[in-house]
Short mmCIF file of C-alpha atoms and ligand atoms in Angstrom, two decimals:
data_model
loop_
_atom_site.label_atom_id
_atom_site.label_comp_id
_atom_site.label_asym_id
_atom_site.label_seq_id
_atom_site.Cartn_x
_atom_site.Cartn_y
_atom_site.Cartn_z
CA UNK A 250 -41.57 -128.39 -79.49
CA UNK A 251 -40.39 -124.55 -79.33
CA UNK A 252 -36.76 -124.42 -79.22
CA UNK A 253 -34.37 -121.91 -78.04
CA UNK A 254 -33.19 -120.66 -81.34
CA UNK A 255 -36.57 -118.92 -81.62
CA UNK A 256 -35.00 -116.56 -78.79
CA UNK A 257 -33.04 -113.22 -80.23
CA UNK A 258 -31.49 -111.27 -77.57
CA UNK A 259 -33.19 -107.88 -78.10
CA UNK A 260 -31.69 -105.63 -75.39
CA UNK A 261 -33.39 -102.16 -77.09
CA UNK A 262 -36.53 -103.47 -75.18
CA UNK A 263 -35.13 -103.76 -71.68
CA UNK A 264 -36.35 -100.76 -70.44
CA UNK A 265 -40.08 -100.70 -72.66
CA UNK A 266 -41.26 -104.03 -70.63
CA UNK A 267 -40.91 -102.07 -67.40
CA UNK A 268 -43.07 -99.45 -65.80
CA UNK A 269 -39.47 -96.91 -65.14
CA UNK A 270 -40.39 -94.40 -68.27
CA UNK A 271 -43.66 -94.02 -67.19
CA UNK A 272 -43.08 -92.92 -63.62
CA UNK A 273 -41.82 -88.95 -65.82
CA UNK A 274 -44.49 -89.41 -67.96
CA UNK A 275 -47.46 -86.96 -67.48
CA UNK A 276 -50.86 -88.95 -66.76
CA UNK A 277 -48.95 -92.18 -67.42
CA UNK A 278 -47.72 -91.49 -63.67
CA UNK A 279 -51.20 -91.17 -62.24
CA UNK A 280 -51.02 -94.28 -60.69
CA UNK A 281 -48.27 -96.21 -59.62
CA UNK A 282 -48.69 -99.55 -61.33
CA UNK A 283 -45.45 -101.21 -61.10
CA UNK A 284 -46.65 -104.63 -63.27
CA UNK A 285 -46.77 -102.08 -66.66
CA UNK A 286 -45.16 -101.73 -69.20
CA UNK A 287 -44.03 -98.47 -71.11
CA UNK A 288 -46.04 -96.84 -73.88
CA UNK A 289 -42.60 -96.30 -76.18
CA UNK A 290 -43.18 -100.51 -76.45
CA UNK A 291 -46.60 -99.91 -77.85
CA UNK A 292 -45.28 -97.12 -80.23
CA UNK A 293 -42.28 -99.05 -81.11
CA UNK A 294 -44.78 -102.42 -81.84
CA UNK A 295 -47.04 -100.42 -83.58
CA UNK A 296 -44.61 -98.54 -85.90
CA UNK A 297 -42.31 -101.84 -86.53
CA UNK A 298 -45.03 -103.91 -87.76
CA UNK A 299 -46.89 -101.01 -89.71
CA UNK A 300 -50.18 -101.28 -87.94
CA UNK A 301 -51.98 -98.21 -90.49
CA UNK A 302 -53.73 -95.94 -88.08
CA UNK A 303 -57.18 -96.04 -87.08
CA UNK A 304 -56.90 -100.13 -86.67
CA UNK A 305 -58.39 -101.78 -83.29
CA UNK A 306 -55.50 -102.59 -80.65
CA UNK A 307 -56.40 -105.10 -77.81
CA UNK A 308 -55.28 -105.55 -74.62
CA UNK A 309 -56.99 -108.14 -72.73
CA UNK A 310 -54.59 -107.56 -69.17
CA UNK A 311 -54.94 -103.82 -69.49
CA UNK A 312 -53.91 -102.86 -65.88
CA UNK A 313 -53.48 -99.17 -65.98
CA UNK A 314 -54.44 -98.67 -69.32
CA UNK A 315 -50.69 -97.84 -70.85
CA UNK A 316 -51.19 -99.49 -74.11
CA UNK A 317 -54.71 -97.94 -74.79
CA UNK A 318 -53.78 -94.50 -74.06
CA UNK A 319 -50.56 -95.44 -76.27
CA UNK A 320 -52.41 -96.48 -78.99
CA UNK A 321 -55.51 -93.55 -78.77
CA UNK A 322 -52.59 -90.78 -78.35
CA UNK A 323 -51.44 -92.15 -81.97
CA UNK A 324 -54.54 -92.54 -83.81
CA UNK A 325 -55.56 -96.08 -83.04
CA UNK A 326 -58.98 -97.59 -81.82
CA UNK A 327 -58.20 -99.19 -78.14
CA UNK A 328 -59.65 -101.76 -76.45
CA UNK A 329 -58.81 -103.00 -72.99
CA UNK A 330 -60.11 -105.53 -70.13
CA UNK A 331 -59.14 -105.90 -66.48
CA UNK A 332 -60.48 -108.51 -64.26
CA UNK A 333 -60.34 -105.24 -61.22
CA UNK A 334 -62.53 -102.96 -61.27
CA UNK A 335 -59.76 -100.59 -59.57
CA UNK A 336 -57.26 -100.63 -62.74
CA UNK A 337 -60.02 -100.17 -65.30
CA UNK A 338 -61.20 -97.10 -63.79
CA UNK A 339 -57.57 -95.89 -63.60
CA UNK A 340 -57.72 -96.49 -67.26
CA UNK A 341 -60.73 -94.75 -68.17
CA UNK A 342 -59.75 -91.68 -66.14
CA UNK A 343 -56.40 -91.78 -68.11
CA UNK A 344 -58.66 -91.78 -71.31
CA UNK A 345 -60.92 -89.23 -70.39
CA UNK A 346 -60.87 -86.39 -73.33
CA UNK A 347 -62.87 -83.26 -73.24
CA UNK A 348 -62.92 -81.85 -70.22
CA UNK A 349 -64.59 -78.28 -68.91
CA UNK A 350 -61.39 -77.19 -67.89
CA UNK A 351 -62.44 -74.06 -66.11
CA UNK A 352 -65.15 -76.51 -64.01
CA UNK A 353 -62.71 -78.88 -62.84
CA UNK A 354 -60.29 -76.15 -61.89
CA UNK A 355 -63.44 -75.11 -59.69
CA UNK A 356 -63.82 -78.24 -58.20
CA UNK A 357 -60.26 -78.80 -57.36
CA UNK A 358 -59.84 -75.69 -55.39
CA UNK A 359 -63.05 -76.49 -53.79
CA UNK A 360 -62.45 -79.55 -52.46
CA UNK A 361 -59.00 -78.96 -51.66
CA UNK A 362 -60.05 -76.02 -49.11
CA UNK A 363 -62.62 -78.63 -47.35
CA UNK A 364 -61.85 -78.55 -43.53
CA UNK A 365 -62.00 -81.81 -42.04
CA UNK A 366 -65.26 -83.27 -40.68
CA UNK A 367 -66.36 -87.17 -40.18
CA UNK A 368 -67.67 -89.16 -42.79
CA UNK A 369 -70.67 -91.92 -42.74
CA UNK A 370 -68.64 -93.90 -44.89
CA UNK A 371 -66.42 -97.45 -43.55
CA UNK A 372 -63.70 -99.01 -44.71
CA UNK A 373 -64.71 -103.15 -46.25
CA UNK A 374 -62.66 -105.16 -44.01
CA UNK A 375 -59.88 -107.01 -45.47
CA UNK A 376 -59.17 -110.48 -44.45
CA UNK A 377 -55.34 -109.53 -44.44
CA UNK A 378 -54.24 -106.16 -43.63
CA UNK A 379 -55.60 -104.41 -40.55
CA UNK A 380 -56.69 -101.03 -41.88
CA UNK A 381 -56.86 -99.38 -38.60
CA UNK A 382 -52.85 -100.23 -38.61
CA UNK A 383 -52.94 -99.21 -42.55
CA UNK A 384 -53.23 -95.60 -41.42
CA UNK A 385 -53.46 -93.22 -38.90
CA UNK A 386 -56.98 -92.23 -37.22
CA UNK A 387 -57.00 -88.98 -39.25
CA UNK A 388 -55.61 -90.24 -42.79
CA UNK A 389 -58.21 -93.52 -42.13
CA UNK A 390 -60.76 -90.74 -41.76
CA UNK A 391 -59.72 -88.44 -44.03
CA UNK A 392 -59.55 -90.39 -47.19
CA UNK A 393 -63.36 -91.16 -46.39
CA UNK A 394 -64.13 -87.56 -45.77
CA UNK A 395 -62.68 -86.58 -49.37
CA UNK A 396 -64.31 -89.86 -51.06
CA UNK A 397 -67.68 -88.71 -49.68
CA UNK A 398 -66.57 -85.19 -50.85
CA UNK A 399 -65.73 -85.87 -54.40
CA UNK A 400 -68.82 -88.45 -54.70
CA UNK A 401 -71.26 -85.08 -54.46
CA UNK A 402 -69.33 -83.65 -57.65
CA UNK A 403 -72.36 -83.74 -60.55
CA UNK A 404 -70.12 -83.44 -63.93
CA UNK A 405 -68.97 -87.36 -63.79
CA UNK A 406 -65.40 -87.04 -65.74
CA UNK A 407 -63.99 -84.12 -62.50
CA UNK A 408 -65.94 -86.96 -60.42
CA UNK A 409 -63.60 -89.54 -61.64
CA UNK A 410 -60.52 -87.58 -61.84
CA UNK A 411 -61.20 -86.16 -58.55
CA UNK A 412 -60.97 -89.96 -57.17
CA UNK A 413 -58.64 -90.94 -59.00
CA UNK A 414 -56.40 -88.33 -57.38
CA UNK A 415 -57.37 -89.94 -53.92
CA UNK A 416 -56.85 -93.24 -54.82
CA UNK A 417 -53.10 -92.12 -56.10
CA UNK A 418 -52.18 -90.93 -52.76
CA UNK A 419 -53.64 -93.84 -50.58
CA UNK A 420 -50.27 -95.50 -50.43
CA UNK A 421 -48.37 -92.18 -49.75
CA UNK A 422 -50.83 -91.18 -46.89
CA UNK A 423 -51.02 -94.49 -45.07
CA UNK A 424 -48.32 -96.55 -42.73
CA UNK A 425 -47.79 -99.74 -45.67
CA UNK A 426 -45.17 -100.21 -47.95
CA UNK A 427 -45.47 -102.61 -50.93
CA UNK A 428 -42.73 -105.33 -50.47
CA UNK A 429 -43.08 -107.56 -53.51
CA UNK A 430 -46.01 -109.73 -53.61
CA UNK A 431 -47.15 -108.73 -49.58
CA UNK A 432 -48.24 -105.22 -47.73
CA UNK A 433 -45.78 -104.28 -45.17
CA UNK A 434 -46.87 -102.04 -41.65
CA UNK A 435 -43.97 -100.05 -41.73
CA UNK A 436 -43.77 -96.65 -39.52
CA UNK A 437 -43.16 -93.66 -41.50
CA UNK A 438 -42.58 -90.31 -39.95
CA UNK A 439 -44.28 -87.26 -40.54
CA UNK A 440 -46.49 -88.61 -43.12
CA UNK A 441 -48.32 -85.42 -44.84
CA UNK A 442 -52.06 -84.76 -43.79
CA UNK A 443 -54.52 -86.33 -46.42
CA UNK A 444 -55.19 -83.00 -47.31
CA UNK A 445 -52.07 -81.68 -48.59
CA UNK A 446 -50.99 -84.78 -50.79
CA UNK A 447 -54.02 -84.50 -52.30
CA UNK A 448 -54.11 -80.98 -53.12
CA UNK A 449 -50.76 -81.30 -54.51
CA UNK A 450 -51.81 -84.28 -56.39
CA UNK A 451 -54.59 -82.91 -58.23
CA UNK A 452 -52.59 -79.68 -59.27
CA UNK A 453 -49.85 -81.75 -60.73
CA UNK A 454 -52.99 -84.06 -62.53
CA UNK A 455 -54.35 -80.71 -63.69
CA UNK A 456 -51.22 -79.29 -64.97
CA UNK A 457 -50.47 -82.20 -67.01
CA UNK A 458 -54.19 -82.39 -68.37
CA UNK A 459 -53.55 -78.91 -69.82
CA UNK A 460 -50.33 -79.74 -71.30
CA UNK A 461 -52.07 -83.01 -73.30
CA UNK A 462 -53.34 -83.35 -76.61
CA UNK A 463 -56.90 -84.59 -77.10
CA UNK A 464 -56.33 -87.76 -78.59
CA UNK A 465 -57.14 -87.81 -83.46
CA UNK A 466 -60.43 -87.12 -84.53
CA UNK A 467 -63.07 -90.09 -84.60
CA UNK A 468 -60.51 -92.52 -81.69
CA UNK A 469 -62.54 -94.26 -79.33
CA UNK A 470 -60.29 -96.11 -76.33
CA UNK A 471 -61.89 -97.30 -73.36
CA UNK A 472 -61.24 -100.26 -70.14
CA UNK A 473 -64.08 -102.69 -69.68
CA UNK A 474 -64.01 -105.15 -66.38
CA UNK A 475 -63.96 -108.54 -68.16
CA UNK A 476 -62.32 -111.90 -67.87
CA UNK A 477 -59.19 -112.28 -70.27
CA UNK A 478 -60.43 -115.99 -70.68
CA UNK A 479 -63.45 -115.34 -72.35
CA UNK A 480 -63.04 -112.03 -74.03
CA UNK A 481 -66.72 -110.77 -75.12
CA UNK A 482 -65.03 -109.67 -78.52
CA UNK A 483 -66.56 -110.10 -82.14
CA UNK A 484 -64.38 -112.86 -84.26
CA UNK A 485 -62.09 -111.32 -86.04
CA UNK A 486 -62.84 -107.36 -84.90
CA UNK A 487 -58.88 -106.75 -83.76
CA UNK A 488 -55.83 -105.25 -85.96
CA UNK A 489 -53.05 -106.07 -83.40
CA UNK A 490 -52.79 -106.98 -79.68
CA UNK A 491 -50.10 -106.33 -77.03
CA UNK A 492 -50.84 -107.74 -73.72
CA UNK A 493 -49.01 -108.67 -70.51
CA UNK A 494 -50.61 -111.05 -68.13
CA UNK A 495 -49.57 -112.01 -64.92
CA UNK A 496 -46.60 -113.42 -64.55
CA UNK A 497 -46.12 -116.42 -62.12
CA UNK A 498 -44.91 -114.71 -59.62
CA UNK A 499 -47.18 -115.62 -56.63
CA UNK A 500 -48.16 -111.91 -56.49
CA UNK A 501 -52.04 -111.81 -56.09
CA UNK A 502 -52.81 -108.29 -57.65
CA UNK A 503 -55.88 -107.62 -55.16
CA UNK A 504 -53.38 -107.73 -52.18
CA UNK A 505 -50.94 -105.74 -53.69
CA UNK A 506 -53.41 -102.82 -54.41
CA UNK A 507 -55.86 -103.92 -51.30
CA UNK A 508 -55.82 -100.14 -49.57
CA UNK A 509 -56.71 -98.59 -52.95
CA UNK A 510 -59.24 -101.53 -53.83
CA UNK A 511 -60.35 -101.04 -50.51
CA UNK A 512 -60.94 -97.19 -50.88
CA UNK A 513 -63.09 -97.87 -54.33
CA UNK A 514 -64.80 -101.34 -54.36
CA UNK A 515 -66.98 -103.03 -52.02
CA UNK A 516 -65.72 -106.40 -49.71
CA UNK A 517 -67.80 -108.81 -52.19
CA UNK A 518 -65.54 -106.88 -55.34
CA UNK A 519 -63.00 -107.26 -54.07
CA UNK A 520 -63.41 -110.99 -53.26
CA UNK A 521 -64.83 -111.47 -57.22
CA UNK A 522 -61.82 -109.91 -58.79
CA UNK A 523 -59.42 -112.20 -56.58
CA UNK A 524 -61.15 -115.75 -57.66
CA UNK A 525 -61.33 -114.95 -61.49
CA UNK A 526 -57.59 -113.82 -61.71
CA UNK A 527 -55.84 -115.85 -63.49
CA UNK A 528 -54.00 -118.44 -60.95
CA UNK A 529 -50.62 -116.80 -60.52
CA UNK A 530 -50.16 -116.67 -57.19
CA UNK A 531 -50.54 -119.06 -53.44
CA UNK A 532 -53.55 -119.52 -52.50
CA UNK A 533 -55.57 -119.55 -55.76
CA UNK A 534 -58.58 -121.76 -56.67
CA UNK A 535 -57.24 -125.14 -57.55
CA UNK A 536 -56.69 -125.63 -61.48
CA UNK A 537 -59.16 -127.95 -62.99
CA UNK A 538 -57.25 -130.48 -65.34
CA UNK A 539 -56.42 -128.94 -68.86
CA UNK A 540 -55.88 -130.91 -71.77
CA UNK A 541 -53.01 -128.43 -73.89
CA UNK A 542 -50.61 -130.18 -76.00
CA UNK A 543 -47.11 -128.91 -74.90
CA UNK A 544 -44.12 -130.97 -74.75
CA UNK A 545 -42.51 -128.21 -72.78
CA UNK A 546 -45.67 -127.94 -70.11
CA UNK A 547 -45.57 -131.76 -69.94
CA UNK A 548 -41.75 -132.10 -69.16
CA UNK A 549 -42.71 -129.14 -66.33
CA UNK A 550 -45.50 -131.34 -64.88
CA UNK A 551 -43.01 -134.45 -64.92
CA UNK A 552 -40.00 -132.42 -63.47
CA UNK A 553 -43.37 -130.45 -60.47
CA UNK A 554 -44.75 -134.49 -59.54
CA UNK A 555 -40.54 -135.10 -59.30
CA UNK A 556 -40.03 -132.28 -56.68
CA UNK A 557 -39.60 -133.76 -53.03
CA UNK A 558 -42.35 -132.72 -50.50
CA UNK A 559 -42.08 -130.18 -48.82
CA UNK A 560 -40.77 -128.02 -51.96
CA UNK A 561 -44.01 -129.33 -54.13
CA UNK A 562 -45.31 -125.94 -55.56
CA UNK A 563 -48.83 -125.10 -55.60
CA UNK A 564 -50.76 -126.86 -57.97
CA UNK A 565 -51.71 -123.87 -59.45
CA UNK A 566 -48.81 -123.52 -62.53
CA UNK A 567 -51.31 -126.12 -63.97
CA UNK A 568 -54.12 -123.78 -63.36
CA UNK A 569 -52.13 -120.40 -64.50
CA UNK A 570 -50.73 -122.24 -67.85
CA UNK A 571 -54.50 -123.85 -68.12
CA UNK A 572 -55.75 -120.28 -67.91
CA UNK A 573 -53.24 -118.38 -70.46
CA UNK A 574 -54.12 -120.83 -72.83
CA UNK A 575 -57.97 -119.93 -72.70
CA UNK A 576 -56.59 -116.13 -73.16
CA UNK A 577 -54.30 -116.81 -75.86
CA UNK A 578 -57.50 -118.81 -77.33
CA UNK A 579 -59.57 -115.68 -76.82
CA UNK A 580 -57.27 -113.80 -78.50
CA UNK A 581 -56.38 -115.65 -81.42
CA UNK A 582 -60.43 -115.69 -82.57
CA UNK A 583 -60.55 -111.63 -81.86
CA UNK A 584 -57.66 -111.24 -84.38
CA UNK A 585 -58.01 -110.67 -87.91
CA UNK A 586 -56.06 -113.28 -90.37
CA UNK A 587 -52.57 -112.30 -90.61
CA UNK A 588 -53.04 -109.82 -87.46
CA UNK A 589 -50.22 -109.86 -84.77
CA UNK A 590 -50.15 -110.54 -81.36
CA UNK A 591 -47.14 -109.22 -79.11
CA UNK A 592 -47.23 -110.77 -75.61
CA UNK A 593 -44.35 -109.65 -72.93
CA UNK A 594 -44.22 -112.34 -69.93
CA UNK A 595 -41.28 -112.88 -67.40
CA UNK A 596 -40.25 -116.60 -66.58
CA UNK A 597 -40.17 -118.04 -63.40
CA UNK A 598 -38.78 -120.43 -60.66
CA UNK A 599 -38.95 -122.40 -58.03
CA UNK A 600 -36.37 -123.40 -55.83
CA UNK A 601 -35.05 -126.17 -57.60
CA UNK A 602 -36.87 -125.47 -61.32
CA UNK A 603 -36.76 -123.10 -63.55
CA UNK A 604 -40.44 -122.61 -65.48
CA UNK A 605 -39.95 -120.79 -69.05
CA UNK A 606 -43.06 -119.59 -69.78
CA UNK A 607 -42.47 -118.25 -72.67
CA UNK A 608 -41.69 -121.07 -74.28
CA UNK A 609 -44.77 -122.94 -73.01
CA UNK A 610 -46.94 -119.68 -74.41
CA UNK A 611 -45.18 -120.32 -77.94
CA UNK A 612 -45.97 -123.79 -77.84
CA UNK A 613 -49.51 -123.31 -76.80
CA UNK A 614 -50.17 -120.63 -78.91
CA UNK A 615 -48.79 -122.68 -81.83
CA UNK A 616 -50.98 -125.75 -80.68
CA UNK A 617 -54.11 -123.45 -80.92
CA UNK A 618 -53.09 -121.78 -85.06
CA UNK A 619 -50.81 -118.91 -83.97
CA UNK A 620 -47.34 -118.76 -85.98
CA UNK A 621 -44.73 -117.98 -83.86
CA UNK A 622 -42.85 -114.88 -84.99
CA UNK A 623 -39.92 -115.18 -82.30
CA UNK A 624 -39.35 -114.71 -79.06
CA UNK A 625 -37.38 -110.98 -78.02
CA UNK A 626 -35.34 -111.75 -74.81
CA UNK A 627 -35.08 -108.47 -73.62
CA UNK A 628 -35.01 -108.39 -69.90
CA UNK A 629 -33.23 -109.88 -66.61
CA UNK A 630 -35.89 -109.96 -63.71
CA UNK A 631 -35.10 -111.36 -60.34
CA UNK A 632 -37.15 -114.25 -59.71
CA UNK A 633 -37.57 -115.05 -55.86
CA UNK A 634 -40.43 -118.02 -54.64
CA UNK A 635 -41.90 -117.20 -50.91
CA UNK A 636 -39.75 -118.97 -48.93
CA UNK A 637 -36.42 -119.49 -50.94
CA UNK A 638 -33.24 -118.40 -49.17
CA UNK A 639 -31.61 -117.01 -53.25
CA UNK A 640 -33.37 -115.49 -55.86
CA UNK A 641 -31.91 -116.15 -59.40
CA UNK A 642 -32.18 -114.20 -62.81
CA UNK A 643 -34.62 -115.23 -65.18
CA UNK A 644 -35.52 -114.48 -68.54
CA UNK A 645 -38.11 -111.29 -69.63
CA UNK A 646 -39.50 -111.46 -73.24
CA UNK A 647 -41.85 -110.51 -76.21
CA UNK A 648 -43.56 -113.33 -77.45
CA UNK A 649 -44.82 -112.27 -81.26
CA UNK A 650 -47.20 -114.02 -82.68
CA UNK A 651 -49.43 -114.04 -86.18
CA UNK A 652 -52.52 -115.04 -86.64
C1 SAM B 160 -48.90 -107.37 -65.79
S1 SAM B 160 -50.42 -106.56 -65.40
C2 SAM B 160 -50.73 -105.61 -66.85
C3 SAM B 160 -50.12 -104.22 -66.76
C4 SAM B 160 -50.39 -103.36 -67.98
N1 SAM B 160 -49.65 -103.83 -69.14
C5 SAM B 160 -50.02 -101.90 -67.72
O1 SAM B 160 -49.14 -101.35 -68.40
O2 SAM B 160 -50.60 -101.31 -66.78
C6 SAM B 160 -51.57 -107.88 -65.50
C7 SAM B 160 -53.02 -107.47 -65.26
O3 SAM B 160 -53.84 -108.62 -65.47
C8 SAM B 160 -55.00 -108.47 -64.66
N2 SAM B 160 -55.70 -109.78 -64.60
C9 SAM B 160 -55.47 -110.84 -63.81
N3 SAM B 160 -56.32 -111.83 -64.10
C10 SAM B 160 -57.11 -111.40 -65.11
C11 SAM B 160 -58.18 -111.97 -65.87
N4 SAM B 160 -58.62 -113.21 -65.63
N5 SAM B 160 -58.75 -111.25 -66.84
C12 SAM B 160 -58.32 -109.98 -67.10
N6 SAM B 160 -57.33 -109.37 -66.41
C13 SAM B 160 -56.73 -110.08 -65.43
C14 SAM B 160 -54.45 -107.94 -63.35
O4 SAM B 160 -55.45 -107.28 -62.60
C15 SAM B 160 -53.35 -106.99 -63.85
O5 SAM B 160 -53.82 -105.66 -63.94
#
């Protein structure tokens, strides 16, 4: 069993396991992903454990793409998978490199000077939010006009960073607020017209883009859509991985980011990306049985059957520990021998249990060959379950791990 004197309190990480730093950084900030982390972790991982450049880093949660455009910026080979198609294109467009610069500044004025007209294209229709309360008539309209706009653009790299400067203002243009794991209606006043948030957008996307180095000679970093679970990765083909999955939170991702998802993917995308997440959140598929050998995951089971009804969490911390432990798995046979794995996961609750998951990852990952290197306690998150009247403080850390 893991014990607690694997945990060092390592309070230089606090703010690297947050998105904060990235909100000033230029095309970090394209997209407001608040579940990232900041690329100073990747530099500071990368650096501490002497990773030679031009190695192959992994990230098999990539979200936004932080650590791959970490990594490329410094002369590494990145690799990333998403299970949504909306934060692997934000990725890509973040990785983008060689651009006609005179072209796209072209193509920004042009479309930015577009009067309004209709568009042929709908909204999907999500199950959950009402998208003709989502936004106004004219930003509902609007945001179609300029998607049909920018689809016309030929040279596919403005294409995408065209879009991605619509999708970056969806949230800014429309009447929702995020409030933790749920979309709120809210009513904001004199929201800006579509129009003018994305012009603005786009000039502050272009000014950065001139300001930013192309990324050392020979570096190829890229996002694929793929299932952390069963990573399509040669054996032993990765140098070093740093990763952070969901945490169990009972956030489901596709909500959270429904208006932009909505804006980019199809209804039937949309649905895919929500049942292969990994279970972290109400209302996932129920967990088959897994067979891991944890002493820690067993006590959890013991202490979840103990819990009176109606407080009896979802069944699914079976299914999200079931599914880490396929990732960690998929991980462990991408990594070289003696390659390092650095995994940053917040713990969890419920109202009358505390889960620590990473000790359960440190015991699983042990269970499947990993050493375990330590684990860095190096943030204070507020945990809060749907429903509970306090939230309580629980644990943030970097699990490191060798292969
Ligand atoms: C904590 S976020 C990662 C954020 C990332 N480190 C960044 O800086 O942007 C976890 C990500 O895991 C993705 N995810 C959930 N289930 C997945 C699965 N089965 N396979 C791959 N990615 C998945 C979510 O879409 C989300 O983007």
């Amino acid at each position: 069993m893991i014990d607690n004197s694997l945990i060092t309190e390592t309070p230089e990480y606090k703010n690297l396991v947050t998105f904060e730093l990235c909100k000033k950084m230029p095309i970090y900030n394209w997209f407001y992903y608040k579940e990232g982390f900041a690329p100073e972790l990747v530099w500071n991982l990368l650096r501490r454990f002497e990773i030679p450049k031009g190695a192959t880093v992994l990230d098999p949660f990539c979200g936004t793409g932080t650590s791959l455009l970490a990594a490329a910026q410094k002369g590494y080979n990145a690799l990333g998978f998403d299970i949504t198609p909306l934060a692997v294109f934000v990725s890509n467009v973040k990785l983008q490199q060689r651009y006609d610069v005179g072209l796209l500044k072209k193509e920004i004025d042009r479309i930015s000077s577009f009067k309004f007209g209709e568009s042929k294209l709908r909204w999907p229709d999500l199950d959950f939010i009402d998208i003709r309360k989502a936004f106004s008539r004219y930003a509902r309209n609007d945001l179609l006009f300029f998607k049909e706009k920018i689809m016309g653009v030929d040279d596919k790299r403005i294409r995408n960073f065209l879009f991605l400067g619509l999708l970056s203002i969806v949230m800014e243009a429309s009447n929702v607020k995020r409030d933790g794991g749920v979309l709120r209606i809210v009513k904001k006043m004199h929201l800006p017209p579509v129009r003018k948030l994305l012009r603005n957008r786009l000039k502050r996307m272009y000014k950065d883009l001139l300001r930013s180095e192309e990324f050392p000679g020979g570096i190829h970093a890229y996002a694929r859509v793929g299932d952390s679970r069963i990573l399509p990765m040669e054996k032993e083909s990765v140098d070093f991985c740093v990763t952070s999955p969901p945490y169990l939170n009972w956030v489901d991702y596709t909500k959270i980011y429904a208006l932009e998802m909505a804006l980019l993917m199809n209804g039937d995308e949309i649905k895919r990306a929500r049942s292969d997440s990994v279970r972290s959140y109400i209302g996932a598929k129920e967990p088959k049985e897994i067979r891991v050998d944890s002493e820690h995951l067993d006590e959890l089971f013991e202490n979840l059957e103990r819990l009176p009804q109606p407080s009896k969490p979802p069944a699914i911390v079976k299914g999200y520990f079931g599914d880490l432990f396929m990732n960690l798995q998929s991980i462990y046979n991408s990594l070289i021998p003696g390659g390092k794995a650095a995994i940053v996961i917040g713990n969890s609750c419920l109202p009358n249990l505390d889960i620590n998951s990473d000790l359960i990852l440190a015991e699983l990952a042990k269970g499947i060959g990993f050493e375990d290197e330590g684990i860095w306690s190096s943030n204070t998150r507020i945990c809060k379950f749907p429903g509970m009247k306090n939230s309580r403080p629980v644990r943030e850390s970097i699990i490191i791990l060798k292969k």
